[in-house]
XYZ file of C-alpha atoms in Angstrom:
159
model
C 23.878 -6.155 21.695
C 23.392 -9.714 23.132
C 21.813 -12.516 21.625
C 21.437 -16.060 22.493
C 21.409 -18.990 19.613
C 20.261 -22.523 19.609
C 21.290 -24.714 16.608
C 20.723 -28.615 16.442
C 23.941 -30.084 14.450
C 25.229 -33.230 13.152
C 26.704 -34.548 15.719
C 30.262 -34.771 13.427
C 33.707 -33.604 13.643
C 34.482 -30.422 13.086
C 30.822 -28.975 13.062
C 31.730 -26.844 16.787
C 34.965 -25.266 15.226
C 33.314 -23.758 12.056
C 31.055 -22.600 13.689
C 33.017 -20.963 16.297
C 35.072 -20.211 13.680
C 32.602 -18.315 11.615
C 31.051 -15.658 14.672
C 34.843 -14.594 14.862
C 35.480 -14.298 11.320
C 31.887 -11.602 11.736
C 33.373 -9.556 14.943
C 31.073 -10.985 17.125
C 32.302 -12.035 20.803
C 31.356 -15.344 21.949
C 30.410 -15.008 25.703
C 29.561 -18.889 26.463
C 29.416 -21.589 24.453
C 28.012 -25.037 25.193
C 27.590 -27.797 23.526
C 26.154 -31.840 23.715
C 23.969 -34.441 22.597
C 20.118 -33.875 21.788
C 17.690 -37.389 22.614
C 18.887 -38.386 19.681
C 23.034 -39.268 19.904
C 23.498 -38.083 15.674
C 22.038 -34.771 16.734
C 23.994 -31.810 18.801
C 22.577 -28.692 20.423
C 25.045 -25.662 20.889
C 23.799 -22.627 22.879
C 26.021 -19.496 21.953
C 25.269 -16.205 24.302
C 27.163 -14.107 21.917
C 27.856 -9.862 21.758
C 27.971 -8.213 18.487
C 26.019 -5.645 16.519
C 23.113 -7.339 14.713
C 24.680 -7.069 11.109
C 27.544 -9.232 12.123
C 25.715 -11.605 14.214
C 22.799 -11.880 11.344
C 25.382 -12.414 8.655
C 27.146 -15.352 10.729
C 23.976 -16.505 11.272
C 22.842 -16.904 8.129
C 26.310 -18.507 6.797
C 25.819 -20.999 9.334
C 21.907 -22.020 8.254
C 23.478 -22.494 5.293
C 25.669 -25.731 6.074
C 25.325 -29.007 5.512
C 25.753 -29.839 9.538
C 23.582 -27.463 10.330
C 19.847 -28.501 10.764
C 18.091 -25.890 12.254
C 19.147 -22.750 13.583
C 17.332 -20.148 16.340
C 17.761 -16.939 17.655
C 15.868 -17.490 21.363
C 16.660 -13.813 22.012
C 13.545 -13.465 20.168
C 11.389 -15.775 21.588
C 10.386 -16.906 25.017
C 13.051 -19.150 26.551
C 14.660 -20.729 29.435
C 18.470 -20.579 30.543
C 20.797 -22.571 32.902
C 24.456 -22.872 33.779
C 26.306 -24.548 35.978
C 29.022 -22.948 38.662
C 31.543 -24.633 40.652
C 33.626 -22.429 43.347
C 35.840 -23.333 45.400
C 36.552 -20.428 48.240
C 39.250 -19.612 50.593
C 37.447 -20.891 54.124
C 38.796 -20.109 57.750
C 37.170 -20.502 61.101
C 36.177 -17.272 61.552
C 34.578 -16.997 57.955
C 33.031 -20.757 57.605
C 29.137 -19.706 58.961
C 29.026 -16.450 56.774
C 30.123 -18.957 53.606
C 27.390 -21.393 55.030
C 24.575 -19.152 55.159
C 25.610 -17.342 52.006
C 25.251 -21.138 50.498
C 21.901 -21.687 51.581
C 20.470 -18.150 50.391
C 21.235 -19.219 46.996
C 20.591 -22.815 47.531
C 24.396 -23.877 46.476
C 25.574 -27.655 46.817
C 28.812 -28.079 48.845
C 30.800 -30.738 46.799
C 34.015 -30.643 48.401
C 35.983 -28.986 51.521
C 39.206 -28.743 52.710
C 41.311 -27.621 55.714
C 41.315 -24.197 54.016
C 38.838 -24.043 51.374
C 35.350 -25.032 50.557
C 33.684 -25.729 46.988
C 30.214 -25.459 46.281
C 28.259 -25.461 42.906
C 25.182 -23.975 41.742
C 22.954 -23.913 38.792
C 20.300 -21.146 37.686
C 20.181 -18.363 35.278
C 22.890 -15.979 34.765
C 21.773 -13.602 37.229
C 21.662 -15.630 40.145
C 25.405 -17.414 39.327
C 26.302 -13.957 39.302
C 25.389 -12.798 42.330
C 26.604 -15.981 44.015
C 29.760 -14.932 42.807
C 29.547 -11.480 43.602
C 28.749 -12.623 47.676
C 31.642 -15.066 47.215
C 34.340 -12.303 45.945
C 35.475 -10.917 49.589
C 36.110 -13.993 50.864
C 38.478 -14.485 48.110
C 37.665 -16.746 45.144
C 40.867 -19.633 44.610
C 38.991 -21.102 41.373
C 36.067 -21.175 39.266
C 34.526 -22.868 36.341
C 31.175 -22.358 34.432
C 29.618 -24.266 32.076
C 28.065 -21.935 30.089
C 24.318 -21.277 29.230
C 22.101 -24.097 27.801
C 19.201 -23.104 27.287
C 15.637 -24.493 25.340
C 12.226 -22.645 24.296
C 9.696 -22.626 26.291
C 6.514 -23.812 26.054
C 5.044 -26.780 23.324
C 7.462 -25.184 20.229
């Protein structure tokens, strides 16, 4: 099972690592993790997409409401929400290949932020699905590198 959390922190030392800490110590996975400040600079949010059956994830989750640093914890798998990461890419490129890359690029609306003389790298942002198959289009024409940021995400609506 996958489930996605939201917590607001004190922005403090240490706070990330427990809590990491803690969702290993249950035997659930952590699939992305990401982390910064709220609006207000003493206050984190960290987004964890994590995989686990519920009793571990509920039992970590509970430990965790219980902390000092933490101020509010939610599950969003629950509730109505909306999700973004961030992709960069950077592909092998050759002449013969460049206006496939190119048109693959504008199908999912990626950003070219650098080239070389036999490479190109291009970022994207959207839900999972759509960095995914980005990525998937990208894989034949051979991948050199990749980061992702990992899901943020925030509930929808006026909650």
């Amino acid at each position: 099972m996958k489930r996605t959390l939201s917590a607001l922190a004190k922005n403090q030392p240490g706070v990330l690592a427990e809590l990491a800490s803690e969702f290993g110590k249950s035997g659930a996975n952590i699939l992305s993790l990401a982390a910064g400040e709220t609006e207000n600079p003493e206050v984190s949010r960290i987004v964890l997409r994590i995989e686990g059956d519920d009793t571990a994830i509920d039992a970590a989750e509970r430990y965790l409401d219980g902390l000092d640093a933490i101020i509010q914890i939610d599950d969003l798998s629950r509730k109505d929400f909306v999700d973004r990461e961030l992709v960069m890419v950077k592909v092998a490129m050759s002449p013969g290949n460049t206006s496939q890359l190119m048109q693959i690029f504008e199908v999912f609306r990626a950003n070219v932020i650098g080239m070389g003389q036999e490479s190109i790298t291009v970022e994207l942002s959207g839900d999972q699905e759509r960095i995914d198959g980005l990525i998937q289009m990208l894989v034949p024409y051979g991948i050199k590198s990749m980061c992702r940021s990992g899901m943020i995400a925030l509930k929808r609506g006026d909650e």
